[in-house]
């Protein structure tokens, strides 16, 4: 047998081996093609949330509530959802959490038995602590054990640190946490509420201020074990505000850094847009705004820039509403401003002319008492003949008059596509608003079991196209403690939702509004298949 014959036999053998491998290893072509056309919708396996330090007032009392909706198919078993201090442990107890109270009682008993040993251990722990204050093994302040039932905790005073949390397994899809702070006196007096935020790399906050009557802090919270570096840019009515200190702000691992906006620039403006971005790492960002005469509240980030926006949840008794808009792109925006109320959508007299927003500049429009006794939502979009220019937006809303005023902020928010949840609803003082800017929609609202007891209740609402429906949400049967509301569209057009909490204290109509963006508890996972061509 000559060399040519041997070579041909060797090549044939090699080809047979490769062909045999492909036949054994390749998946069924019919199944792979069918799967590739329809990505699977699967629950997320991990969620992260960050809650900033709530207040610097000794009169502050903060309620934290953690909740995950029940009934997510395919979420698995086990898992955990915990919020832990980023810097120092919280010490106040939660009367509604019997198990945690028992643990704390036991801890106090142990302290009484051996104070000296405890002091030595504390000193040893302090010596071993990282220089940046990070404590990845901090004892959880609030631990959620099962979907469908919220847990709550309280902290009084000014020393409550920021909280860093993560949820896994069946507790991850739709996990939400709320911190609600009541301050009875002082410049920051009022009801300050916010939904704890997910970490990210880019945030826009129209509606902030560097005016002398305001103290606005951007809170940057880093959930990770490595440091992050953030930039803060400010934009006023004439464009960028000069700043020498807004770039390269370090945020140490597992810590929170508050930055006073007025220290970043010498220019005082009542309406400012804040842009937070990171060079390295990721942070949670939110603005704490305090006014001299109207108290304070949290300003959450606006929804992603888009040509159209909805800002839901304006109370019917609002005495002053101000719209703040910013165009982050290269094009100017000419916007039509409308109000979606109980009976339909109108153009308020205060917005008869289109709102012109120059590129890179902040524009504002005072709408006054635009709701006239009926809850509503502001809609903005291109004016007739205007171009589709992406914008970000927020509202400054005031209730009350004279010395008895209170302020809150409402950012633009996206529609609820699958599900949205808000925690810390009370038997009294909660209002849910649902806005259908286009077509009519049918919405299912679930009131969860209470943090201290009660059974969930489900109710369905129909929202007519172009209107806002404001309702007192359903209350769980036998409610004890607070509860969560979950909103799920069933049919019709898009729906934007918000929840308001209201408490009257010494004649002041305190309130706070949280929007309900989609919880993104489900994600599309494309199918994959083996492709030997990548080996070529």
Short mmCIF file of C-alpha atoms in Angstrom, two decimals:
data_model
loop_
_atom_site.label_atom_id
_atom_site.label_comp_id
_atom_site.label_asym_id
_atom_site.label_seq_id
_atom_site.Cartn_x
_atom_site.Cartn_y
_atom_site.Cartn_z
CA UNK A 1 0.00 0.00 0.00
CA UNK A 2 1.64 3.31 -1.09
CA UNK A 3 1.78 6.58 0.88
CA UNK A 4 -1.04 8.14 -1.16
CA UNK A 5 -3.42 5.32 -0.27
CA UNK A 6 -2.48 5.54 3.42
CA UNK A 7 -3.08 9.32 3.42
CA UNK A 8 -6.54 8.92 1.88
CA UNK A 9 -7.49 6.29 4.45
CA UNK A 10 -6.31 8.56 7.30
CA UNK A 11 -8.32 11.53 6.01
CA UNK A 12 -11.44 9.37 5.59
CA UNK A 13 -11.08 8.04 9.13
CA UNK A 14 -10.70 11.57 10.55
CA UNK A 15 -13.77 12.79 8.69
CA UNK A 16 -15.81 9.85 9.95
CA UNK A 17 -14.75 10.59 13.52
CA UNK A 18 -15.76 14.28 13.25
CA UNK A 19 -19.06 13.38 11.59
CA UNK A 20 -19.81 10.82 14.25
CA UNK A 21 -19.13 13.36 17.02
CA UNK A 22 -21.43 15.89 15.43
CA UNK A 23 -24.23 13.36 15.05
CA UNK A 24 -24.01 12.34 18.70
CA UNK A 25 -23.55 15.83 20.17
CA UNK A 26 -25.82 18.05 18.09
CA UNK A 27 -29.27 18.75 19.58
CA UNK A 28 -32.47 17.93 17.76
CA UNK A 29 -32.71 20.57 15.00
CA UNK A 30 -36.49 20.81 15.28
CA UNK A 31 -36.47 21.48 19.04
CA UNK A 32 -33.61 23.98 18.91
CA UNK A 33 -35.24 26.01 16.15
CA UNK A 34 -38.57 26.16 17.96
CA UNK A 35 -36.96 27.18 21.23
CA UNK A 36 -34.80 29.88 19.62
CA UNK A 37 -37.89 31.63 18.25
CA UNK A 38 -39.45 32.05 21.70
CA UNK A 39 -37.10 33.15 24.52
CA UNK A 40 -38.14 31.77 27.87
CA UNK A 41 -39.51 34.18 30.51
CA UNK A 42 -37.81 33.24 33.76
CA UNK A 43 -37.75 34.82 37.23
CA UNK A 44 -34.62 36.67 38.24
CA UNK A 45 -32.38 34.77 40.64
CA UNK A 46 -30.89 37.74 42.48
CA UNK A 47 -31.97 41.31 43.32
CA UNK A 48 -30.12 44.15 45.04
CA UNK A 49 -31.56 47.14 46.90
CA UNK A 50 -29.99 50.15 48.61
CA UNK A 51 -31.60 52.41 51.23
CA UNK A 52 -29.80 55.71 52.07
CA UNK A 53 -29.34 57.04 55.59
CA UNK A 54 -32.84 58.35 56.35
CA UNK A 55 -32.31 61.53 58.37
CA UNK A 56 -29.97 63.66 60.46
CA UNK A 57 -32.77 64.72 62.82
CA UNK A 58 -32.91 63.36 66.36
CA UNK A 59 -36.71 63.53 66.03
CA UNK A 60 -36.77 61.15 63.08
CA UNK A 61 -38.57 57.83 63.26
CA UNK A 62 -38.05 55.53 60.27
CA UNK A 63 -40.09 52.47 59.35
CA UNK A 64 -38.47 49.95 57.00
CA UNK A 65 -40.64 47.42 55.16
CA UNK A 66 -39.44 44.53 52.97
CA UNK A 67 -41.68 42.47 50.69
CA UNK A 68 -41.65 40.01 47.79
CA UNK A 69 -44.88 39.18 45.92
CA UNK A 70 -46.05 35.58 46.10
CA UNK A 71 -46.87 33.35 43.18
CA UNK A 72 -43.89 33.72 40.84
CA UNK A 73 -43.84 30.50 38.83
CA UNK A 74 -40.49 28.76 38.57
CA UNK A 75 -38.78 30.82 41.25
CA UNK A 76 -37.47 27.75 43.07
CA UNK A 77 -37.18 27.21 46.81
CA UNK A 78 -35.07 28.53 49.66
CA UNK A 79 -33.34 31.87 49.16
CA UNK A 80 -32.99 34.92 51.39
CA UNK A 81 -33.76 38.65 51.34
CA UNK A 82 -31.81 40.70 53.86
CA UNK A 83 -31.08 44.38 54.49
CA UNK A 84 -27.95 45.01 56.54
CA UNK A 85 -26.24 48.21 57.71
CA UNK A 86 -23.55 49.54 55.45
CA UNK A 87 -21.55 50.98 58.36
CA UNK A 88 -22.91 50.42 61.88
CA UNK A 89 -25.60 48.15 63.34
CA UNK A 90 -29.11 49.41 63.99
CA UNK A 91 -30.30 48.92 67.55
CA UNK A 92 -33.99 49.78 67.67
CA UNK A 93 -36.46 46.90 67.78
CA UNK A 94 -39.49 46.14 65.68
CA UNK A 95 -42.49 45.31 67.93
CA UNK A 96 -44.20 43.46 65.08
CA UNK A 97 -41.31 41.07 64.56
CA UNK A 98 -41.57 38.65 67.48
CA UNK A 99 -38.68 36.50 66.38
CA UNK A 100 -36.26 39.39 66.10
CA UNK A 101 -37.45 40.77 69.41
CA UNK A 102 -36.73 37.43 71.06
CA UNK A 103 -33.23 37.37 69.59
CA UNK A 104 -32.55 40.86 70.86
CA UNK A 105 -33.83 39.99 74.32
CA UNK A 106 -31.47 37.06 74.38
CA UNK A 107 -28.61 39.29 73.28
CA UNK A 108 -29.38 41.71 76.12
CA UNK A 109 -29.38 38.86 78.61
CA UNK A 110 -25.99 37.75 77.36
CA UNK A 111 -24.69 41.29 77.76
CA UNK A 112 -25.86 41.41 81.37
CA UNK A 113 -24.12 38.14 82.16
CA UNK A 114 -20.74 39.06 80.74
CA UNK A 115 -20.29 42.79 80.02
CA UNK A 116 -16.53 42.63 80.29
CA UNK A 117 -16.21 39.82 77.74
CA UNK A 118 -18.50 41.69 75.37
CA UNK A 119 -16.38 44.84 75.64
CA UNK A 120 -13.24 42.87 74.85
CA UNK A 121 -14.90 41.29 71.84
CA UNK A 122 -16.08 44.67 70.59
CA UNK A 123 -12.58 46.08 70.83
CA UNK A 124 -11.20 43.09 68.96
CA UNK A 125 -13.82 43.49 66.23
CA UNK A 126 -13.02 47.19 65.92
CA UNK A 127 -9.35 46.43 65.48
CA UNK A 128 -10.11 43.92 62.74
CA UNK A 129 -12.61 46.16 60.90
CA UNK A 130 -11.62 47.40 57.42
CA UNK A 131 -10.28 50.93 57.28
CA UNK A 132 -13.13 52.14 55.03
CA UNK A 133 -15.82 51.03 57.45
CA UNK A 134 -17.13 48.27 55.20
CA UNK A 135 -18.65 45.32 56.96
CA UNK A 136 -19.65 42.60 54.55
CA UNK A 137 -20.77 40.37 57.43
CA UNK A 138 -22.97 42.90 59.23
CA UNK A 139 -25.93 41.34 61.01
CA UNK A 140 -29.11 41.82 58.94
CA UNK A 141 -31.43 44.48 60.30
CA UNK A 142 -34.40 43.16 58.33
CA UNK A 143 -34.73 39.62 56.99
CA UNK A 144 -37.62 38.46 54.81
CA UNK A 145 -38.44 34.76 55.15
CA UNK A 146 -41.31 34.11 52.75
CA UNK A 147 -43.02 35.70 49.73
CA UNK A 148 -46.42 37.27 50.24
CA UNK A 149 -45.91 38.61 53.78
CA UNK A 150 -44.00 41.82 54.53
CA UNK A 151 -41.65 42.34 57.46
CA UNK A 152 -41.04 45.68 59.16
CA UNK A 153 -38.45 47.29 61.41
CA UNK A 154 -38.09 50.72 63.03
CA UNK A 155 -35.23 53.04 63.90
CA UNK A 156 -35.42 56.28 65.86
CA UNK A 157 -32.96 59.15 65.87
CA UNK A 158 -30.26 60.44 63.57
CA UNK A 159 -27.75 57.59 63.64
CA UNK A 160 -29.46 55.15 61.26
CA UNK A 161 -26.97 54.19 58.53
CA UNK A 162 -27.63 53.32 54.92
CA UNK A 163 -28.77 49.74 54.30
CA UNK A 164 -27.42 47.37 51.66
CA UNK A 165 -29.48 44.34 50.70
CA UNK A 166 -29.74 41.36 48.38
CA UNK A 167 -32.44 38.78 47.69
CA UNK A 168 -31.96 35.35 46.14
CA UNK A 169 -34.10 32.44 44.98
CA UNK A 170 -37.88 32.83 45.24
CA UNK A 171 -37.48 36.03 47.27
CA UNK A 172 -35.66 37.83 44.44
CA UNK A 173 -38.41 38.37 41.77
CA UNK A 174 -40.15 41.65 42.55
CA UNK A 175 -38.39 42.21 45.88
CA UNK A 176 -39.06 45.73 47.14
CA UNK A 177 -38.25 47.72 50.28
CA UNK A 178 -39.66 51.01 51.53
CA UNK A 179 -38.27 53.42 54.09
CA UNK A 180 -40.71 55.97 55.52
CA UNK A 181 -39.44 58.61 57.92
CA UNK A 182 -41.54 60.95 60.06
CA UNK A 183 -39.88 64.11 61.37
CA UNK A 184 -42.16 66.15 63.62
CA UNK A 185 -40.20 69.42 63.76
CA UNK A 186 -37.24 71.28 62.27
CA UNK A 187 -36.30 72.15 58.70
CA UNK A 188 -36.75 68.57 57.51
CA UNK A 189 -40.12 68.07 59.20
CA UNK A 190 -42.58 66.03 57.21
CA UNK A 191 -43.21 62.54 55.89
CA UNK A 192 -40.24 61.39 53.82
CA UNK A 193 -40.76 58.20 51.84
CA UNK A 194 -38.84 56.33 49.21
CA UNK A 195 -38.63 52.95 47.56
CA UNK A 196 -35.11 51.64 48.09
CA UNK A 197 -33.25 51.71 44.80
CA UNK A 198 -31.36 49.20 42.69
CA UNK A 199 -27.70 49.98 41.98
CA UNK A 200 -26.79 51.40 38.60
CA UNK A 201 -24.35 53.59 36.70
CA UNK A 202 -26.50 56.46 35.39
CA UNK A 203 -29.24 58.56 37.05
CA UNK A 204 -31.10 61.79 36.18
CA UNK A 205 -32.78 64.00 38.80
CA UNK A 206 -34.72 66.97 37.40
CA UNK A 207 -36.35 68.94 40.22
CA UNK A 208 -33.34 69.37 42.51
CA UNK A 209 -32.11 72.80 43.62
CA UNK A 210 -29.06 74.79 44.75
CA UNK A 211 -31.20 77.71 45.95
CA UNK A 212 -30.45 79.24 49.35
CA UNK A 213 -33.85 78.12 50.64
CA UNK A 214 -33.03 74.47 49.85
CA UNK A 215 -30.59 71.89 51.13
CA UNK A 216 -30.37 69.06 48.63
CA UNK A 217 -28.07 66.10 49.21
CA UNK A 218 -27.30 63.39 46.69
CA UNK A 219 -26.85 60.11 48.57
CA UNK A 220 -24.48 57.69 46.82
CA UNK A 221 -24.53 54.13 48.20
CA UNK A 222 -22.07 51.46 47.07
CA UNK A 223 -23.27 47.84 47.57
CA UNK A 224 -20.07 46.14 46.40
CA UNK A 225 -16.82 45.09 48.05
CA UNK A 226 -14.75 47.40 45.84
CA UNK A 227 -14.77 51.20 45.75
CA UNK A 228 -16.78 53.14 43.17
CA UNK A 229 -16.02 56.52 41.63
CA UNK A 230 -18.90 58.82 40.68
CA UNK A 231 -19.35 62.11 38.83
CA UNK A 232 -22.10 64.64 39.60
CA UNK A 233 -23.02 67.22 36.96
CA UNK A 234 -25.52 70.06 37.52
CA UNK A 235 -27.62 71.80 34.85
CA UNK A 236 -29.59 75.01 35.33
CA UNK A 237 -31.75 77.16 33.08
CA UNK A 238 -28.69 78.35 31.13
CA UNK A 239 -26.92 75.01 30.93
CA UNK A 240 -24.08 73.44 32.90
CA UNK A 241 -23.37 74.93 36.34
CA UNK A 242 -19.67 75.42 36.96
CA UNK A 243 -18.24 72.92 39.44
CA UNK A 244 -14.71 72.02 40.45
CA UNK A 245 -15.62 69.29 42.94
CA UNK A 246 -18.29 67.22 41.22
CA UNK A 247 -15.93 64.85 39.42
CA UNK A 248 -14.19 61.75 40.71
CA UNK A 249 -16.13 61.40 43.98
CA UNK A 250 -14.95 58.22 45.75
CA UNK A 251 -17.59 55.97 47.32
CA UNK A 252 -15.87 53.34 49.50
CA UNK A 253 -16.95 49.71 49.44
CA UNK A 254 -20.28 49.01 51.16
CA UNK A 255 -20.73 52.59 52.29
CA UNK A 256 -22.86 55.66 51.59
CA UNK A 257 -21.69 59.21 50.85
CA UNK A 258 -24.02 62.26 51.02
CA UNK A 259 -23.01 65.20 48.82
CA UNK A 260 -24.53 68.66 49.40
CA UNK A 261 -25.30 70.11 45.95
CA UNK A 262 -24.69 73.72 46.96
CA UNK A 263 -21.06 72.82 47.78
CA UNK A 264 -20.47 71.73 44.19
CA UNK A 265 -21.21 75.13 42.64
CA UNK A 266 -21.41 78.77 43.56
CA UNK A 267 -24.50 79.29 41.39
CA UNK A 268 -27.82 79.30 43.25
CA UNK A 269 -30.76 78.18 41.13
CA UNK A 270 -34.25 77.02 42.17
CA UNK A 271 -34.58 74.39 39.43
CA UNK A 272 -31.62 72.15 38.73
CA UNK A 273 -31.16 68.81 36.98
CA UNK A 274 -28.61 66.48 38.56
CA UNK A 275 -26.81 63.81 36.54
CA UNK A 276 -25.03 61.06 38.47
CA UNK A 277 -22.78 58.67 36.57
CA UNK A 278 -20.02 56.31 37.60
CA UNK A 279 -16.54 55.92 36.21
CA UNK A 280 -15.97 52.66 38.04
CA UNK A 281 -18.35 50.45 39.98
CA UNK A 282 -22.02 51.10 40.58
CA UNK A 283 -24.06 53.01 43.15
CA UNK A 284 -27.59 53.62 44.27
CA UNK A 285 -28.45 57.32 43.96
CA UNK A 286 -31.29 59.41 45.36
CA UNK A 287 -31.73 63.09 46.32
CA UNK A 288 -32.88 64.27 49.75
CA UNK A 289 -34.45 67.73 49.39
CA UNK A 290 -35.25 70.00 52.33
CA UNK A 291 -36.98 73.38 52.07
CA UNK A 292 -37.18 76.11 54.70
CA UNK A 293 -40.97 76.45 54.81
CA UNK A 294 -42.32 73.22 53.32
CA UNK A 295 -40.30 70.43 54.95
CA UNK A 296 -38.65 67.81 52.81
CA UNK A 297 -38.86 64.51 50.95
CA UNK A 298 -36.88 62.20 48.69
CA UNK A 299 -36.55 62.79 44.96
CA UNK A 300 -36.11 59.52 43.06
CA UNK A 301 -34.49 59.27 39.64
CA UNK A 302 -36.59 59.95 36.56
CA UNK A 303 -37.41 57.17 34.13
CA UNK A 304 -35.05 56.83 31.17
CA UNK A 305 -35.16 59.75 28.76
CA UNK A 306 -38.02 59.39 26.25
CA UNK A 307 -40.06 61.68 23.95
CA UNK A 308 -43.15 61.08 26.08
CA UNK A 309 -43.51 60.81 29.85
CA UNK A 310 -46.20 60.32 32.49
CA UNK A 311 -45.89 61.65 36.05
CA UNK A 312 -48.69 60.00 38.09
CA UNK A 313 -49.97 60.49 41.63
CA UNK A 314 -50.71 64.23 42.03
CA UNK A 315 -53.08 64.60 45.02
CA UNK A 316 -56.43 66.24 44.36
CA UNK A 317 -55.78 68.87 47.05
CA UNK A 318 -52.37 69.94 45.73
CA UNK A 319 -51.99 73.71 46.13
CA UNK A 320 -48.90 74.04 43.94
CA UNK A 321 -47.42 71.88 41.19
CA UNK A 322 -44.21 72.66 39.32
CA UNK A 323 -42.98 70.68 36.31
CA UNK A 324 -39.20 70.48 35.74
CA UNK A 325 -37.89 69.06 32.44
CA UNK A 326 -34.41 68.49 31.00
CA UNK A 327 -33.32 67.49 27.48
CA UNK A 328 -30.11 65.43 27.78
CA UNK A 329 -29.55 64.98 24.04
CA UNK A 330 -28.36 67.31 21.31
CA UNK A 331 -31.83 68.44 20.19
CA UNK A 332 -34.24 70.95 21.73
CA UNK A 333 -37.70 69.79 22.79
CA UNK A 334 -41.04 71.53 22.31
CA UNK A 335 -43.54 69.85 24.61
CA UNK A 336 -47.27 69.75 25.00
CA UNK A 337 -48.24 69.54 28.69
CA UNK A 338 -51.52 67.86 29.64
CA UNK A 339 -53.34 66.72 32.77
CA UNK A 340 -55.04 63.31 32.87
CA UNK A 341 -57.75 63.65 35.48
CA UNK A 342 -60.87 61.83 36.60
CA UNK A 343 -62.93 62.73 33.54
CA UNK A 344 -60.33 62.90 30.80
CA UNK A 345 -57.22 64.65 29.50
CA UNK A 346 -57.06 68.43 29.24
CA UNK A 347 -54.51 71.15 28.55
CA UNK A 348 -54.37 73.34 31.69
CA UNK A 349 -54.59 77.09 31.20
CA UNK A 350 -51.14 77.42 32.75
CA UNK A 351 -49.77 75.21 29.96
CA UNK A 352 -51.62 76.74 27.02
CA UNK A 353 -48.33 77.38 25.23
CA UNK A 354 -45.84 74.59 24.48
CA UNK A 355 -42.94 74.23 26.91
CA UNK A 356 -39.63 74.89 25.17
CA UNK A 357 -36.69 72.91 26.55
CA UNK A 358 -33.26 73.75 25.16
CA UNK A 359 -30.69 70.99 24.82
CA UNK A 360 -28.61 70.71 27.99
CA UNK A 361 -30.78 73.19 29.89
CA UNK A 362 -33.39 72.84 32.63
CA UNK A 363 -36.87 74.24 31.98
CA UNK A 364 -39.71 74.64 34.47
CA UNK A 365 -43.41 75.38 34.37
CA UNK A 366 -45.59 76.37 37.34
CA UNK A 367 -48.97 74.67 37.01
CA UNK A 368 -50.49 76.03 40.24
CA UNK A 369 -53.38 74.10 41.78
CA UNK A 370 -53.82 72.24 38.52
CA UNK A 371 -55.79 69.26 39.86
CA UNK A 372 -58.69 71.37 41.20
CA UNK A 373 -59.78 68.78 43.76
CA UNK A 374 -59.31 65.66 41.62
CA UNK A 375 -56.18 63.51 41.62
CA UNK A 376 -54.35 63.43 38.31
CA UNK A 377 -51.20 62.84 36.32
CA UNK A 378 -49.13 65.13 34.10
CA UNK A 379 -48.49 63.92 30.54
CA UNK A 380 -45.82 65.46 28.34
CA UNK A 381 -45.04 64.76 24.69
CA UNK A 382 -44.04 66.48 21.46
CA UNK A 383 -46.08 69.55 20.60
CA UNK A 384 -47.90 69.53 17.29
CA UNK A 385 -45.25 69.49 14.59
CA UNK A 386 -42.47 69.07 17.17
CA UNK A 387 -39.72 66.49 16.92
CA UNK A 388 -39.44 63.36 19.05
CA UNK A 389 -36.85 64.55 21.58
CA UNK A 390 -36.06 62.41 24.66
CA UNK A 391 -36.47 64.22 27.99
CA UNK A 392 -36.42 63.49 31.71
CA UNK A 393 -38.91 65.12 34.08
CA UNK A 394 -40.17 65.45 37.66
CA UNK A 395 -42.81 67.33 39.64
CA UNK A 396 -42.52 69.35 42.83
CA UNK A 397 -45.90 69.10 44.60
CA UNK A 398 -47.10 71.08 47.64
CA UNK A 399 -50.11 70.50 49.89
CA UNK A 400 -51.41 72.95 52.48
CA UNK A 401 -51.10 76.72 52.86
CA UNK A 402 -49.14 79.25 54.87
CA UNK A 403 -47.07 77.69 57.63
CA UNK A 404 -48.85 74.35 57.21
CA UNK A 405 -47.32 73.23 53.94
CA UNK A 406 -45.60 69.99 52.96
CA UNK A 407 -43.65 69.12 49.80
CA UNK A 408 -43.18 65.90 47.82
CA UNK A 409 -41.63 64.97 44.48
CA UNK A 410 -42.90 62.78 41.64
CA UNK A 411 -40.50 61.64 38.90
CA UNK A 412 -41.56 60.48 35.46
CA UNK A 413 -42.18 56.74 35.57
CA UNK A 414 -42.67 54.00 33.01
CA UNK A 415 -45.78 51.84 32.68
CA UNK A 416 -46.38 48.67 34.64
CA UNK A 417 -45.78 46.05 31.97
CA UNK A 418 -46.12 42.89 34.09
CA UNK A 419 -46.15 43.75 37.80
CA UNK A 420 -45.24 46.49 40.27
CA UNK A 421 -45.26 46.55 44.05
CA UNK A 422 -45.09 49.16 46.78
CA UNK A 423 -44.68 48.37 50.48
CA UNK A 424 -45.67 50.12 53.73
CA UNK A 425 -49.33 50.80 53.08
CA UNK A 426 -51.46 51.60 56.11
CA UNK A 427 -55.11 51.03 56.97
CA UNK A 428 -55.63 54.80 56.76
CA UNK A 429 -53.90 57.44 54.66
CA UNK A 430 -53.00 55.38 51.57
CA UNK A 431 -54.19 56.35 48.07
CA UNK A 432 -53.49 54.42 44.88
CA UNK A 433 -53.67 56.25 41.54
CA UNK A 434 -53.84 54.49 38.18
CA UNK A 435 -53.41 56.43 34.94
CA UNK A 436 -54.22 55.03 31.49
CA UNK A 437 -52.82 57.67 29.11
CA UNK A 438 -54.04 55.94 25.95
CA UNK A 439 -56.52 53.05 25.87
CA UNK A 440 -58.71 51.84 28.72
CA UNK A 441 -57.12 49.19 30.92
CA UNK A 442 -58.14 46.51 33.41
CA UNK A 443 -55.87 46.18 36.44
CA UNK A 444 -55.65 43.64 39.24
CA UNK A 445 -54.57 44.99 42.64
CA UNK A 446 -53.50 42.61 45.40
CA UNK A 447 -53.30 43.74 49.01
CA UNK A 448 -50.89 41.37 50.76
CA UNK A 449 -51.14 39.94 54.23
CA UNK A 450 -50.09 42.38 56.94
CA UNK A 451 -46.69 42.45 58.59
CA UNK A 452 -48.37 41.48 61.86
CA UNK A 453 -51.26 39.43 60.51
CA UNK A 454 -54.20 39.42 58.12
CA UNK A 455 -55.22 37.78 54.83
CA UNK A 456 -54.61 39.11 51.32
CA UNK A 457 -57.40 40.70 49.30
CA UNK A 458 -57.65 41.02 45.51
CA UNK A 459 -59.65 43.66 43.66
CA UNK A 460 -59.94 44.57 39.97
CA UNK A 461 -60.25 48.11 38.59
CA UNK A 462 -61.04 49.48 35.14
CA UNK A 463 -59.32 52.72 34.14
CA UNK A 464 -60.80 54.59 31.19
CA UNK A 465 -58.42 55.75 28.48
CA UNK A 466 -57.02 59.24 29.05
CA UNK A 467 -58.03 59.34 32.73
CA UNK A 468 -56.66 58.86 36.22
CA UNK A 469 -58.44 56.70 38.76
CA UNK A 470 -57.69 57.46 42.44
CA UNK A 471 -58.88 54.86 44.95
CA UNK A 472 -58.46 53.92 48.57
CA UNK A 473 -56.71 50.59 48.05
CA UNK A 474 -58.16 47.35 49.42
CA UNK A 475 -57.15 46.52 52.99
CA UNK A 476 -56.31 42.94 54.03
CA UNK A 477 -58.91 41.19 56.15
CA UNK A 478 -57.87 41.33 59.82
CA UNK A 479 -54.93 43.62 59.06
CA UNK A 480 -52.23 44.05 61.68
CA UNK A 481 -49.26 46.24 60.83
CA UNK A 482 -48.61 47.44 57.29
CA UNK A 483 -49.10 45.70 53.96
CA UNK A 484 -47.96 45.77 50.33
CA UNK A 485 -49.85 46.54 47.13
CA UNK A 486 -49.13 44.70 43.91
CA UNK A 487 -50.45 46.04 40.59
CA UNK A 488 -50.79 43.76 37.55
CA UNK A 489 -52.34 44.90 34.22
CA UNK A 490 -54.73 42.29 32.82
CA UNK A 491 -55.84 43.87 29.52
CA UNK A 492 -55.98 47.09 27.57
CA UNK A 493 -53.44 49.88 27.21
CA UNK A 494 -50.47 50.88 29.36
CA UNK A 495 -50.99 51.88 32.99
CA UNK A 496 -48.82 54.16 35.15
CA UNK A 497 -49.26 53.90 38.93
CA UNK A 498 -48.35 55.74 42.12
CA UNK A 499 -49.10 55.43 45.83
CA UNK A 500 -49.46 58.35 48.25
CA UNK A 501 -49.18 58.17 52.03
CA UNK A 502 -50.73 61.01 54.04
CA UNK A 503 -50.52 61.84 57.74
CA UNK A 504 -51.69 65.05 59.43
CA UNK A 505 -49.38 66.23 62.22
CA UNK A 506 -50.08 69.44 64.17
CA UNK A 507 -52.14 70.78 61.29
CA UNK A 508 -49.50 69.99 58.65
CA UNK A 509 -50.79 67.74 55.81
CA UNK A 510 -47.67 65.57 55.59
CA UNK A 511 -47.47 63.28 52.57
CA UNK A 512 -45.14 61.39 50.28
CA UNK A 513 -45.65 59.81 46.84
CA UNK A 514 -43.94 56.72 45.44
CA UNK A 515 -44.30 55.78 41.78
CA UNK A 516 -44.65 52.11 40.79
CA UNK A 517 -42.38 51.22 37.88
CA UNK A 518 -42.36 47.64 36.65
CA UNK A 519 -40.45 45.39 39.08
CA UNK A 520 -38.57 43.54 36.30
CA UNK A 521 -38.95 40.32 38.24
CA UNK A 522 -39.03 38.31 35.02
CA UNK A 523 -36.41 38.36 32.28
CA UNK A 524 -36.24 36.90 28.78
CA UNK A 525 -33.61 34.20 28.44
CA UNK A 526 -32.85 33.30 24.82
CA UNK A 527 -32.42 29.63 23.97
CA UNK A 528 -28.94 28.42 23.04
CA UNK A 529 -27.67 25.52 20.97
CA UNK A 530 -24.35 23.99 20.06
CA UNK A 531 -22.72 25.39 16.90
CA UNK A 532 -19.59 23.57 15.73
CA UNK A 533 -18.89 26.30 13.20
CA UNK A 534 -17.32 28.40 15.95
CA UNK A 535 -14.49 25.87 16.05
CA UNK A 536 -13.45 26.65 12.50
#
